[in-house]
Tab-separated table of C-alpha atoms and ligand atoms in Angstrom:
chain	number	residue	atom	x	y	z
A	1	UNK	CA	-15.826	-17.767	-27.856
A	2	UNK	CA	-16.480	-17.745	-23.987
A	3	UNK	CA	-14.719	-14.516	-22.408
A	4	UNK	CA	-12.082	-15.054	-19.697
A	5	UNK	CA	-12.856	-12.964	-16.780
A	6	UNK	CA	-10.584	-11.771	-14.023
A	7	UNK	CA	-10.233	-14.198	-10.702
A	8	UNK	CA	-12.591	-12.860	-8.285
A	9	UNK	CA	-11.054	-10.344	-5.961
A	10	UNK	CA	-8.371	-9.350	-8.216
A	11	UNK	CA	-8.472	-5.902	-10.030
A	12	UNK	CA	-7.481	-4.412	-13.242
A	13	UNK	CA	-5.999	-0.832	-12.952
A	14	UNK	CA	-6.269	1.753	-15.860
A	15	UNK	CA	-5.066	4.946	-16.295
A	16	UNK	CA	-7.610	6.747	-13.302
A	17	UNK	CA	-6.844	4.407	-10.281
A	18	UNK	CA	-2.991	3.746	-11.530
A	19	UNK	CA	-2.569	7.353	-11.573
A	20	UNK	CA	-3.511	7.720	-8.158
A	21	UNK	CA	-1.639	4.742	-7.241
A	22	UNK	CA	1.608	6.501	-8.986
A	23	UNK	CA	0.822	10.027	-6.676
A	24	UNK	CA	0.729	7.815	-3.794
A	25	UNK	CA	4.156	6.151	-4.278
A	26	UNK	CA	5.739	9.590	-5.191
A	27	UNK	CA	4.467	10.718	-2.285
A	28	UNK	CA	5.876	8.023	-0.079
A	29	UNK	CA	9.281	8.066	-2.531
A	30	UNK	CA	9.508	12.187	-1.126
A	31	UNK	CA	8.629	11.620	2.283
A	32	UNK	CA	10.388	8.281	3.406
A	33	UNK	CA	14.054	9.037	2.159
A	34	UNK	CA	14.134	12.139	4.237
A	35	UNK	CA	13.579	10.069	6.980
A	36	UNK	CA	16.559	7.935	5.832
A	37	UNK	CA	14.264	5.161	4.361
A	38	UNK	CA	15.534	3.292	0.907
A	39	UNK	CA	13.882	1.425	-1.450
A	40	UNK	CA	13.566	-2.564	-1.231
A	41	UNK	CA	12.043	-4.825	-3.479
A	42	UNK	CA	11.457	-8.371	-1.832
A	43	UNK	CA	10.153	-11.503	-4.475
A	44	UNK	CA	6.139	-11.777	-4.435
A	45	UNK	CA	7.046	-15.631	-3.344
A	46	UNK	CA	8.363	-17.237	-0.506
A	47	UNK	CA	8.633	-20.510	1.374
A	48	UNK	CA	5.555	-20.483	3.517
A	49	UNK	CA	7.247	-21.709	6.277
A	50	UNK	CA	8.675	-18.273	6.187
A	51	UNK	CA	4.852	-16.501	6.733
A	52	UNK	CA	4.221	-19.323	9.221
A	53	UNK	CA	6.887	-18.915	11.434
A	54	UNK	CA	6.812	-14.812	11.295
A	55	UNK	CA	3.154	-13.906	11.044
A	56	UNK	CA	1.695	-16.644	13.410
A	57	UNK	CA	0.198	-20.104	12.490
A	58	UNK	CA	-2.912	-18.727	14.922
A	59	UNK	CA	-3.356	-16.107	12.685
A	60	UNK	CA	-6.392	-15.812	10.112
A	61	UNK	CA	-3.795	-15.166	7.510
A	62	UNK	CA	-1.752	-17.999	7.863
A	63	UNK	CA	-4.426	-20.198	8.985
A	64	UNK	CA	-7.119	-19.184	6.125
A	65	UNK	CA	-6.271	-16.279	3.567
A	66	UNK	CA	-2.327	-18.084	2.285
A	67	UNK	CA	-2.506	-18.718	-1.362
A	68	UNK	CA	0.245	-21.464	-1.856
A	69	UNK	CA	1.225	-23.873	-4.253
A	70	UNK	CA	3.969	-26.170	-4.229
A	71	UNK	CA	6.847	-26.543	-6.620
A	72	UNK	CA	7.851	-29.265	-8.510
A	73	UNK	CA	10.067	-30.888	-5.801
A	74	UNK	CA	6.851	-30.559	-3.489
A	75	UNK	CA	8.056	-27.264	-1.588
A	76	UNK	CA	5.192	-25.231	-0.303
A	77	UNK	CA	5.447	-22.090	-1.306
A	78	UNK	CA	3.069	-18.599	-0.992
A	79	UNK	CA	2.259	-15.388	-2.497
A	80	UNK	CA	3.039	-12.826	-0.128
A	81	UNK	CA	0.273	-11.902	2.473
A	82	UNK	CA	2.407	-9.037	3.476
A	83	UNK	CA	5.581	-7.616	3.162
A	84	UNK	CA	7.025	-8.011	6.873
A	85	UNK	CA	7.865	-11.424	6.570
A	86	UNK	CA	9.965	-11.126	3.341
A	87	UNK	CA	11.643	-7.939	4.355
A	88	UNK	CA	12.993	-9.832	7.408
A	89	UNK	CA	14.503	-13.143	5.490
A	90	UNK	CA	16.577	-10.198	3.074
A	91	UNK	CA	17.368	-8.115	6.018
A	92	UNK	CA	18.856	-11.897	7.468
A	93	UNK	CA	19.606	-13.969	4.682
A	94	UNK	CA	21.834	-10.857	3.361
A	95	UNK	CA	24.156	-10.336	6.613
A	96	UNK	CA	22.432	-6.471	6.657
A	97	UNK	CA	22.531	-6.498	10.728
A	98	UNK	CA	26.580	-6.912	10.058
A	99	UNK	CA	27.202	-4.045	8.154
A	100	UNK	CA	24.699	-1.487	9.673
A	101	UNK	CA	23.659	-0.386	13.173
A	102	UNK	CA	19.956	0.859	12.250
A	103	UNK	CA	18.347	-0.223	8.745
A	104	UNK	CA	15.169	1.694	6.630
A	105	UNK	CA	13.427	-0.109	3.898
A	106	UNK	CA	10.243	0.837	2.162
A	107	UNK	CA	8.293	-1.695	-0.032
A	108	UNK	CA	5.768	-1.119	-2.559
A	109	UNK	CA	3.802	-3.512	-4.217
A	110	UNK	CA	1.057	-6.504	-3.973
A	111	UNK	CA	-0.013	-8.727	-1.847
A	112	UNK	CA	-2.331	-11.987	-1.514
A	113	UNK	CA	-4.841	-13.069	1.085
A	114	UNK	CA	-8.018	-15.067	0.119
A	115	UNK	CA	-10.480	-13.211	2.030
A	116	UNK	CA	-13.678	-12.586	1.353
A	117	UNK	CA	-14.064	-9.851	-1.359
A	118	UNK	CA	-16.037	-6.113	-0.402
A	119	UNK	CA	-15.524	-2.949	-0.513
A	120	UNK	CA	-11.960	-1.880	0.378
A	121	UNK	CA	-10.760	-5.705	0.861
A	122	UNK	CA	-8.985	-7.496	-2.624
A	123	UNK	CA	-7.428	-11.073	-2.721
A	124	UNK	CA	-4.910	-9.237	-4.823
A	125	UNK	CA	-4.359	-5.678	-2.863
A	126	UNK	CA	-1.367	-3.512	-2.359
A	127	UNK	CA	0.787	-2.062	0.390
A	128	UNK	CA	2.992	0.916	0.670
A	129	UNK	CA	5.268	-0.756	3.237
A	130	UNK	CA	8.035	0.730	6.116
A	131	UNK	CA	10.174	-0.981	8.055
A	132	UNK	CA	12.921	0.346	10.755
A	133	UNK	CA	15.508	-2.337	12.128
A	134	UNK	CA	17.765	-1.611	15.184
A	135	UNK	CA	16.956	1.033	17.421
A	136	UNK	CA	14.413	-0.058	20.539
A	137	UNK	CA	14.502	3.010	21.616
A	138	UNK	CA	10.799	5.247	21.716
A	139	UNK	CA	12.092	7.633	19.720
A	140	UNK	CA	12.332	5.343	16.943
A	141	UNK	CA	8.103	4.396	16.858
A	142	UNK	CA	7.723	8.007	17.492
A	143	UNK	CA	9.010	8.795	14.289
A	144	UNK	CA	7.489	6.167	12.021
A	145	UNK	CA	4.324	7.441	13.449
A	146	UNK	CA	4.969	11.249	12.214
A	147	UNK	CA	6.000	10.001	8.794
A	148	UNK	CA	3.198	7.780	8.310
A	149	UNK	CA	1.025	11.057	9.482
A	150	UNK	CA	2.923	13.395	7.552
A	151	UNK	CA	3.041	10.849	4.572
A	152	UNK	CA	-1.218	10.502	4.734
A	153	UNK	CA	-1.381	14.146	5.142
A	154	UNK	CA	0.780	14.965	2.264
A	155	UNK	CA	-2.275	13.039	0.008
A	156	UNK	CA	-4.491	15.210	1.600
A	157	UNK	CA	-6.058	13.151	3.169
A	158	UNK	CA	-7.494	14.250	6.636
A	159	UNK	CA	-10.409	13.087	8.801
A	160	UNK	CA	-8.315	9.973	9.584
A	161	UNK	CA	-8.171	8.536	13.334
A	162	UNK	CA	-4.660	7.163	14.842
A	163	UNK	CA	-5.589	4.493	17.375
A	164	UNK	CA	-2.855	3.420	19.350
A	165	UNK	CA	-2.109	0.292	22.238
A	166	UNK	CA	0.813	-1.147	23.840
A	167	UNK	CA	1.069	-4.946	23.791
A	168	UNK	CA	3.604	-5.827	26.515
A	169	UNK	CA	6.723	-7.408	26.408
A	170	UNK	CA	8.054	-11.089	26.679
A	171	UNK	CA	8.631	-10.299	30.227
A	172	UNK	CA	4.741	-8.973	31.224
A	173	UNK	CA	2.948	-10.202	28.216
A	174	UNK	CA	2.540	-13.605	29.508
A	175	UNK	CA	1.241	-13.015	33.120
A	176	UNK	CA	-1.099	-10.779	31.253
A	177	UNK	CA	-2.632	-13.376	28.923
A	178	UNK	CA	-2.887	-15.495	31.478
A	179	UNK	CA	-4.873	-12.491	33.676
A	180	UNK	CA	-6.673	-12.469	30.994
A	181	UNK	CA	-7.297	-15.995	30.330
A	182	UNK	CA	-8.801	-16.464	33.691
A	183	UNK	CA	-10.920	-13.395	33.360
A	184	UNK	CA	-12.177	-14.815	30.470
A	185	UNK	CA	-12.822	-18.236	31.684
A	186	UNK	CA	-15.038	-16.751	34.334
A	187	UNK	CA	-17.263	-15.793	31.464
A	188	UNK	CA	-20.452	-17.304	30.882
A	189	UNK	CA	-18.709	-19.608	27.657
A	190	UNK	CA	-22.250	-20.277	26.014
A	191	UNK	CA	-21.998	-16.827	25.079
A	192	UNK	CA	-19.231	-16.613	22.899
A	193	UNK	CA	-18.361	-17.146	19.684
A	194	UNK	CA	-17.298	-19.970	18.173
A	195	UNK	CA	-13.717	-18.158	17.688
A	196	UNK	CA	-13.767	-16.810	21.078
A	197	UNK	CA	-13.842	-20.007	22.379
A	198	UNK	CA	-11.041	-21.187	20.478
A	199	UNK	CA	-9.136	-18.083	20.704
A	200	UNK	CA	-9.346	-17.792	24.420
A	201	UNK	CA	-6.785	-21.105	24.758
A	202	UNK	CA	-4.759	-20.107	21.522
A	203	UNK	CA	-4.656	-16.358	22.099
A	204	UNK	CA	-6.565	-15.007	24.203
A	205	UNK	CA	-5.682	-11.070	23.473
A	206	UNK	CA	-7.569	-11.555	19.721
A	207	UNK	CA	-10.875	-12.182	21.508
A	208	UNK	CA	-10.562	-8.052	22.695
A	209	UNK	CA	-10.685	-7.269	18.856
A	210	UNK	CA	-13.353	-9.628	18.073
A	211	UNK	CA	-16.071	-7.947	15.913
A	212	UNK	CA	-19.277	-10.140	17.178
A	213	UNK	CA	-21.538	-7.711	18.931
A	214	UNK	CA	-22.352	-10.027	21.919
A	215	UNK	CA	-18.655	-10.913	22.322
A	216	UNK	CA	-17.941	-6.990	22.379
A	217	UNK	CA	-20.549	-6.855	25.299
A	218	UNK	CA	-19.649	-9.910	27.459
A	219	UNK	CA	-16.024	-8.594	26.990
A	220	UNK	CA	-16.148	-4.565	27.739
A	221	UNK	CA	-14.846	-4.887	31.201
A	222	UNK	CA	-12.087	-7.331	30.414
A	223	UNK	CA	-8.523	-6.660	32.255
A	224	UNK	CA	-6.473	-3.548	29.790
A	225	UNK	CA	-2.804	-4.460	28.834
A	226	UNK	CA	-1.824	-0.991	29.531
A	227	UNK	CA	-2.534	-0.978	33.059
A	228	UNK	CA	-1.052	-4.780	33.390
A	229	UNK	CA	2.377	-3.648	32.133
A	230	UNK	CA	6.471	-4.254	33.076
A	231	UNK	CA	7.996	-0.499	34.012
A	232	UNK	CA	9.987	-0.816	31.261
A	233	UNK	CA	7.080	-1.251	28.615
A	234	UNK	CA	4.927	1.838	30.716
A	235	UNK	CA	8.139	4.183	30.214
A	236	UNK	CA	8.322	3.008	26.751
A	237	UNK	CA	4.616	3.682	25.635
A	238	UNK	CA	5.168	7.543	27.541
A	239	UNK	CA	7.899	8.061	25.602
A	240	UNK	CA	6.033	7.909	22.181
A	241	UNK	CA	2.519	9.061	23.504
A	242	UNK	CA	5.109	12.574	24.736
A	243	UNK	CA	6.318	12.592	21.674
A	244	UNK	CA	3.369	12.547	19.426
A	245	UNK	CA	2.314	15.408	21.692
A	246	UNK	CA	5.221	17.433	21.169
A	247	UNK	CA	4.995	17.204	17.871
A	248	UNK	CA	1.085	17.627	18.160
A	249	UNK	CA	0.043	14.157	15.929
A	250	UNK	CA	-3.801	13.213	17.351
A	251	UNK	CA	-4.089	9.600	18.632
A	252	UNK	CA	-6.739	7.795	20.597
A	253	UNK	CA	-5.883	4.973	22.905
A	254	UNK	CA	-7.674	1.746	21.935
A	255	UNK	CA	-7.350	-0.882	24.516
A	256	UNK	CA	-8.741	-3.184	22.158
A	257	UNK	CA	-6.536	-2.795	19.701
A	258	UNK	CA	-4.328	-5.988	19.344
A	259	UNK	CA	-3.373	-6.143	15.345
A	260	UNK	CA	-4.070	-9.823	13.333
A	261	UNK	CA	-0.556	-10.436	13.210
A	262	UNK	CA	1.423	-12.600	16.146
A	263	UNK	CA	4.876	-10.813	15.833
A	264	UNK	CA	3.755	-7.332	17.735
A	265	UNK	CA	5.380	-6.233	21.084
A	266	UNK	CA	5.353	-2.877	22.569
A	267	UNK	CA	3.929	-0.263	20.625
A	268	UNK	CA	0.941	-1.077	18.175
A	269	UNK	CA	-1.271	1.106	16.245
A	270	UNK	CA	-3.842	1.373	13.222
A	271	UNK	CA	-5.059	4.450	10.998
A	272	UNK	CA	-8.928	4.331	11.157
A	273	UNK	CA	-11.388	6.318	8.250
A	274	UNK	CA	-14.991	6.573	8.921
A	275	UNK	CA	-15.329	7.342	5.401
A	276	UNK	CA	-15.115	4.020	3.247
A	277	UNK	CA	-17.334	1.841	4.951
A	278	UNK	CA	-16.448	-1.674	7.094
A	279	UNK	CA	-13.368	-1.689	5.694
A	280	UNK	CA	-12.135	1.176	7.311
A	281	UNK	CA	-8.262	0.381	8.212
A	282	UNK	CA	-6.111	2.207	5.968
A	283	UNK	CA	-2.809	1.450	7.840
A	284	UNK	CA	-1.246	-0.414	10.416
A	285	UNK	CA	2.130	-1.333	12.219
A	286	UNK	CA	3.606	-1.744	15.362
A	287	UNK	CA	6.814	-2.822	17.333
A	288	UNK	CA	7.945	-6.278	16.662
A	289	UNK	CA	11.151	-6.585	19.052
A	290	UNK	CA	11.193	-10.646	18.760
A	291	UNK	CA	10.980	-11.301	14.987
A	292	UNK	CA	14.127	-11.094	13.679
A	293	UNK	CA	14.898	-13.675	15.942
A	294	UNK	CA	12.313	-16.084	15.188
A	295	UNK	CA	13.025	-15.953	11.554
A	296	UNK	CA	16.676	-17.271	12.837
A	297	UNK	CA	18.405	-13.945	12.770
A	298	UNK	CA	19.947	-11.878	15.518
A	299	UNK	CA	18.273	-10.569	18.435
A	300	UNK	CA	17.281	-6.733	16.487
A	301	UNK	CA	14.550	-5.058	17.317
A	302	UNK	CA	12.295	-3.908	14.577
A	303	UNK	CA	9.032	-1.513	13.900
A	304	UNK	CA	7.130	-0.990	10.666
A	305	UNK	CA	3.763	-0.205	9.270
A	306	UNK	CA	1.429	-0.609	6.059
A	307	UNK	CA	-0.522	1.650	4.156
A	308	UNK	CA	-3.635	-0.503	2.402
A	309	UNK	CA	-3.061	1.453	-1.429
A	310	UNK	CA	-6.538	0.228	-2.699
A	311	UNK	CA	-7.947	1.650	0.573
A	312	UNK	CA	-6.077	4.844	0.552
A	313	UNK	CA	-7.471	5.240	-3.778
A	314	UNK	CA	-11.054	4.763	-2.118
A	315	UNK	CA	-10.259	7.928	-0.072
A	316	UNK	CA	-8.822	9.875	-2.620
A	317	UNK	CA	-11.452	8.717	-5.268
A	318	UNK	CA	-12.991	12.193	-6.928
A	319	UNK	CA	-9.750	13.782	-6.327
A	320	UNK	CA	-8.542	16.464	-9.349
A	321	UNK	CA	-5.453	14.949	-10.770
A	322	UNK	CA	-3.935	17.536	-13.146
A	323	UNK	CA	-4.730	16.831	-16.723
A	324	UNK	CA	-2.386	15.107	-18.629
A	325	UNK	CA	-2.478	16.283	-22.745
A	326	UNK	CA	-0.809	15.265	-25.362
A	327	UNK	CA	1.299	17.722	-27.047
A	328	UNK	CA	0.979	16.403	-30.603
A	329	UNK	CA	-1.585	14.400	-33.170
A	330	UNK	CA	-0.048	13.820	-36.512
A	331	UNK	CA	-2.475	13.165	-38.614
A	332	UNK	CA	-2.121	11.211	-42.284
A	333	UNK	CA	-4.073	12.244	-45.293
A	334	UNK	CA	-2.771	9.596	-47.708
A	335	UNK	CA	-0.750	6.685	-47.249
A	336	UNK	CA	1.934	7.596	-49.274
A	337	UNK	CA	2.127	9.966	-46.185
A	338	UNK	CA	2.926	7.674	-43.139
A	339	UNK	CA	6.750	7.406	-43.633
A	340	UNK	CA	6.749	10.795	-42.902
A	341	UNK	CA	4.033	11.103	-40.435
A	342	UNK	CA	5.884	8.089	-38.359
A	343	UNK	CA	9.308	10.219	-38.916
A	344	UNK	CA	7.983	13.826	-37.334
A	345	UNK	CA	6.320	11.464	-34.400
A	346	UNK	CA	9.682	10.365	-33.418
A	347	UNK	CA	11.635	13.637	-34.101
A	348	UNK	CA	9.090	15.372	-31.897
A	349	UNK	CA	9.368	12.652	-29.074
A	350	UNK	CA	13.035	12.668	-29.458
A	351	UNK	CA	12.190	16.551	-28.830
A	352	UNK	CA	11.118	16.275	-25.308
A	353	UNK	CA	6.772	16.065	-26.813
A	354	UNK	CA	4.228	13.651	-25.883
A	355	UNK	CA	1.629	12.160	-28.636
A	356	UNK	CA	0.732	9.725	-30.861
A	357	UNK	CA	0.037	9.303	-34.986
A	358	UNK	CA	-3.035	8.701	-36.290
A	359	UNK	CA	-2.000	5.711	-38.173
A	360	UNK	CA	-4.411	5.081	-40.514
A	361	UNK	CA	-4.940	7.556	-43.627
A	362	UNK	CA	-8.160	9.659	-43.575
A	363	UNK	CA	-10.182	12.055	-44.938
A	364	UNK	CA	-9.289	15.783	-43.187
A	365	UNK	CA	-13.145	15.549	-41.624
A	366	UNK	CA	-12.573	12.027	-39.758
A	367	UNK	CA	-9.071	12.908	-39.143
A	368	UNK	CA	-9.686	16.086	-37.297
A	369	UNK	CA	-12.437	14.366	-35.797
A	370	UNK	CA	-9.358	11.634	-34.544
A	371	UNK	CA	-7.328	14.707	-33.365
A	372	UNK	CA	-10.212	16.590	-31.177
A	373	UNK	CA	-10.684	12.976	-29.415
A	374	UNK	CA	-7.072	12.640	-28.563
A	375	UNK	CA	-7.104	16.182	-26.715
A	376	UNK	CA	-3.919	17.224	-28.088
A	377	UNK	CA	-2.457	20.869	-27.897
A	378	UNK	CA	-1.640	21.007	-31.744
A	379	UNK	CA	-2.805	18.582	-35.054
A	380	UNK	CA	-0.018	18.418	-37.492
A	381	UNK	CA	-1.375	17.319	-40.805
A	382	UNK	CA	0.814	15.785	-43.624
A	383	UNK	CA	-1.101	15.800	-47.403
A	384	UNK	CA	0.286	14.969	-50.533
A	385	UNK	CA	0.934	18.490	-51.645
A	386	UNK	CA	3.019	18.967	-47.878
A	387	UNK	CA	4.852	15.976	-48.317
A	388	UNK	CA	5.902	17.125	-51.705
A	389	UNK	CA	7.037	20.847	-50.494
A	390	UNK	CA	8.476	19.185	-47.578
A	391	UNK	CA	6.322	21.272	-44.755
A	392	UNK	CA	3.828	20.173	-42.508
A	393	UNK	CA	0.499	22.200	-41.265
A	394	UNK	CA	0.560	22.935	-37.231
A	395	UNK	CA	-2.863	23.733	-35.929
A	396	UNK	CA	-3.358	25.326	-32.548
A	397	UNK	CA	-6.747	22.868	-31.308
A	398	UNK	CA	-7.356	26.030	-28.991
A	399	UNK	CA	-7.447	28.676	-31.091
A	400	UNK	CA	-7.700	26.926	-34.021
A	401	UNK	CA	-5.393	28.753	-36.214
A	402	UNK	CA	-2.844	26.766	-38.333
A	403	UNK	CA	0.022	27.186	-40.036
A	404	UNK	CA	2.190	25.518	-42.769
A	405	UNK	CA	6.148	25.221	-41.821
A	406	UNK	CA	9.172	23.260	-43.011
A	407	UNK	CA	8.735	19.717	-41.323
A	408	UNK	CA	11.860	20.600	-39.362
A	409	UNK	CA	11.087	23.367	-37.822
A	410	UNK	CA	7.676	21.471	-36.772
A	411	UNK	CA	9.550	21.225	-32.693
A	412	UNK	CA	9.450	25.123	-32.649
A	413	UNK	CA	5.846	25.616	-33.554
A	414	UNK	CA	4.869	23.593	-30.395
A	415	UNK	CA	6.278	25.209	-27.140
A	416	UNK	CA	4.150	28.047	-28.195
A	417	UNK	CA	1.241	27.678	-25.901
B	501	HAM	P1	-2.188	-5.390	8.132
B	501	HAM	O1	-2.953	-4.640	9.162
B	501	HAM	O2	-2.528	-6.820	7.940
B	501	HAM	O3	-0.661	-5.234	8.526
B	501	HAM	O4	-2.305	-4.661	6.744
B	501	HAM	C1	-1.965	-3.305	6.603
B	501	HAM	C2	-2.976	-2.595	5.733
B	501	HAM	O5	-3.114	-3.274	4.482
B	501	HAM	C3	-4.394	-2.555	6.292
B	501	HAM	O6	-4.552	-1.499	7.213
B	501	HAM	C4	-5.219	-2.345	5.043
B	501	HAM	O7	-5.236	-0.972	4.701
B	501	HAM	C5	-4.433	-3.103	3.990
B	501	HAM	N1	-5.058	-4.404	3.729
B	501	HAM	C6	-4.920	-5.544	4.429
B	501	HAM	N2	-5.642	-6.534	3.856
B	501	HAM	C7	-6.245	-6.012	2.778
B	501	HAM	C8	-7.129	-6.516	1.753
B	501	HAM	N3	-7.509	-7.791	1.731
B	501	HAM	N4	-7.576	-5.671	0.788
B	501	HAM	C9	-7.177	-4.375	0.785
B	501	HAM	N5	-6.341	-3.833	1.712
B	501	HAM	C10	-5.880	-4.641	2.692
B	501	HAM	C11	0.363	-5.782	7.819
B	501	HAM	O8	0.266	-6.262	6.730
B	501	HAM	C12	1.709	-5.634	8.508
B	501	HAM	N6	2.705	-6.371	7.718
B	501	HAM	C13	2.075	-4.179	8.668
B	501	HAM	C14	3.400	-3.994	9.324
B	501	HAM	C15	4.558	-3.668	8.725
B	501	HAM	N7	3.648	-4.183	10.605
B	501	HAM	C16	4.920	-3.983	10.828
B	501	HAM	N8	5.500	-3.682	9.687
């Protein structure tokens, strides 16, 4: 019969990449909760008006990588592109902005955009997600920033670049797109890209980030936000830039930098590796002081990030996890054997020990040669003539000395290393 594959661009994990996936969300479980973040776990589906109205409907995502499908009652709805979006509709639709002043969630788990597949970029993918409602205040990007950092560094992970922009405000943003716009417009039009073009009426900030060599060259002298800023925004971005200092996190300023995502204001800023080809974005957040709003909530200001998981596993790939070994093969000689064989399994797991049976009867040769390929510490072996005495044999696979006990006292033989 025909084999069913996968769907293109989305991944099976076994026990190598999932372990590294489970080190990175202990990590993130140890650092974020010192930093007052808690848990949140938002449905992988939502109304996609939801993702229009937060992310952008000029965005790629929205515009190209949503996959939807619509229910039964013909209501669009879409597996989550990113976590942002959802976190926002709990945060509202739960009254959370009532009851506290400043709010922390962290979200892990997948997400969806139909992109094209490579190296570092999944349709299915996953985030390790953090976002901070309530404060505006600098101090408050500051510190997202130095957990993120302290968070990557805690994987080990270190030739990483922090690239960092402002984006304005509602109050300068708009005289700068239109500075922009006309700068732009100056331009000699033949010579940009078909998205350029387009983007330069819809938004024109997302033609700084485009990637098309000759658009990077006709653009490299275009107007920078930071220097087209309100006072307030300027103060702002000082604050965090002193404060990174102080607490001596490396950054670059990218004037380029503008993020795919419509909600950002203010601070904005992407973790860059050199290391894992085109695909080299392992996280990025920003400021996004209007969203709450948008999504029909009160006027909170909000700041978050997003750690690419498949990305960060592509860094950490080679990396020594310690070895996990079973404590325990029990392995069956007969089959009038396996009542007790399944018995000791339990009583040892019940015992705090970690291994398996070998469920089918064997001869000793092929069953030893079962216990050397499961890697555990000891081989307990149940014959007839054990069974009858009531003992069981307890092999030490290192040293390979064995001896028979009372099936009871089996627990005891094993914490002897
Ligand atoms: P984003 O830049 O779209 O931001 O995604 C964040 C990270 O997710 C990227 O830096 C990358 O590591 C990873 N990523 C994105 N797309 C893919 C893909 N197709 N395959 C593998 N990894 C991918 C956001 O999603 C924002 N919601 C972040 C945020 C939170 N901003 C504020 N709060």
């Amino acid at each position: 019969m025909a084999q069913i594959q996968a769907i293109k661009g989305f991944a099976d994990h076994f026990q190598d990449s999932s372990r590294l996936f489970e080190m990175m969300e202990a990590t993130a479980r140890e650092v974020f909760p010192r930093y007052g973040f808690g848990e949140l776990r938002t449905p992988l589906m939502e109304y996609t008006d939801l993702f229009c109205r937060g992310i952008g409907t000029e965005t790629d995502v929205v515009q190209k990588e949503m996959y939807c499908i619509q229910d039964s009652k013909g209501r669009s709805m879409t597996l989550r592109p990113e976590a942002t979006a959802g976190v926002m509709r709990a945060y509202i639709e739960n009254g959370v902005h009532a009851r506290e002043a400043v709010s922390k969630f962290f979200t892990i788990g997948p997400m969806f955009r139909h992109e094209r597949p490579q190296k570092g970029r999944m349709r299915q993918f996953h985030q390790i997600n953090c976002e901070c409602l309530g404060p505006k205040e600098p101090e408050a990007d500051a510190e997202i920033i130095c957990m993120m950092m302290e968070f990557l560094g805690k994987l080990g992970l270190k030739n990483l670049t922090l690239q960092i922009n402002s984006l304005g405000c509602a109050s300068c943003r708009p005289q700068y797109r239109k500075t922009l716009h006309d700068w732009l417009a100056a331009l000699d039009q033949d010579k940009l890209c078909p998205d350029c073009k387009r983007r330069m009426e819809t938004n024109p900030l997302r033609v700084l980030d485009c990637k098309v060599p000759t658009c990077k060259e006709l653009t490299a002298a275009a107007p920078v936000i930071l220097e087209n800023e309100c006072p307030d925004c300027k103060a702002h971005f000082d604050a965090v830039l002193r404060h990174l200092d102080a607490e001596g996190v490396p950054y670059q300023i990218n004037h380029r930098l503008v993020r795919g995502l419509d909600y950002y204001t203010r601070t904005t800023w992407e973790v860059v590796s050199n290391e894992i080809g085109s695909q080299g974005s392992v996280a990025g957040g920003g400021r996004y002081d209007g969203l709450v709003e948008q999504l029909g909530g009160p006027a909170v200001p909000g700041i978050g990030f997003a750690c690419g998981m498949e990305r960060l596993a592509l860094l950490l790939e080679g990396r020594e996890l310690p070895e996990v070994r079973p404590d325990f093969y029990v392995a069956v000689l007969d089959d009038t054997c396996r009542d007790a064989a399944f018995g000791l399994a339990q009583s040892l797991r019940r015992a705090g020990f970690a291994g398996t049976m070998g469920y089918e009867s064997r001869s000793m040769k092929a069953t030893m040669r079962q216990a050397g390929k499961s890697n555990a510490r000891f081989t307990l072996i149940i014959g007839t003539n054990e069974l009858a005495a009531g003992t069981v044999i307890v092999k030490n696979m290192e040293s390979g000395e064995q001896r028979e006990v009372p099936a009871g006292e089996a627990a005891g033989c094993l914490t002897i290393a």
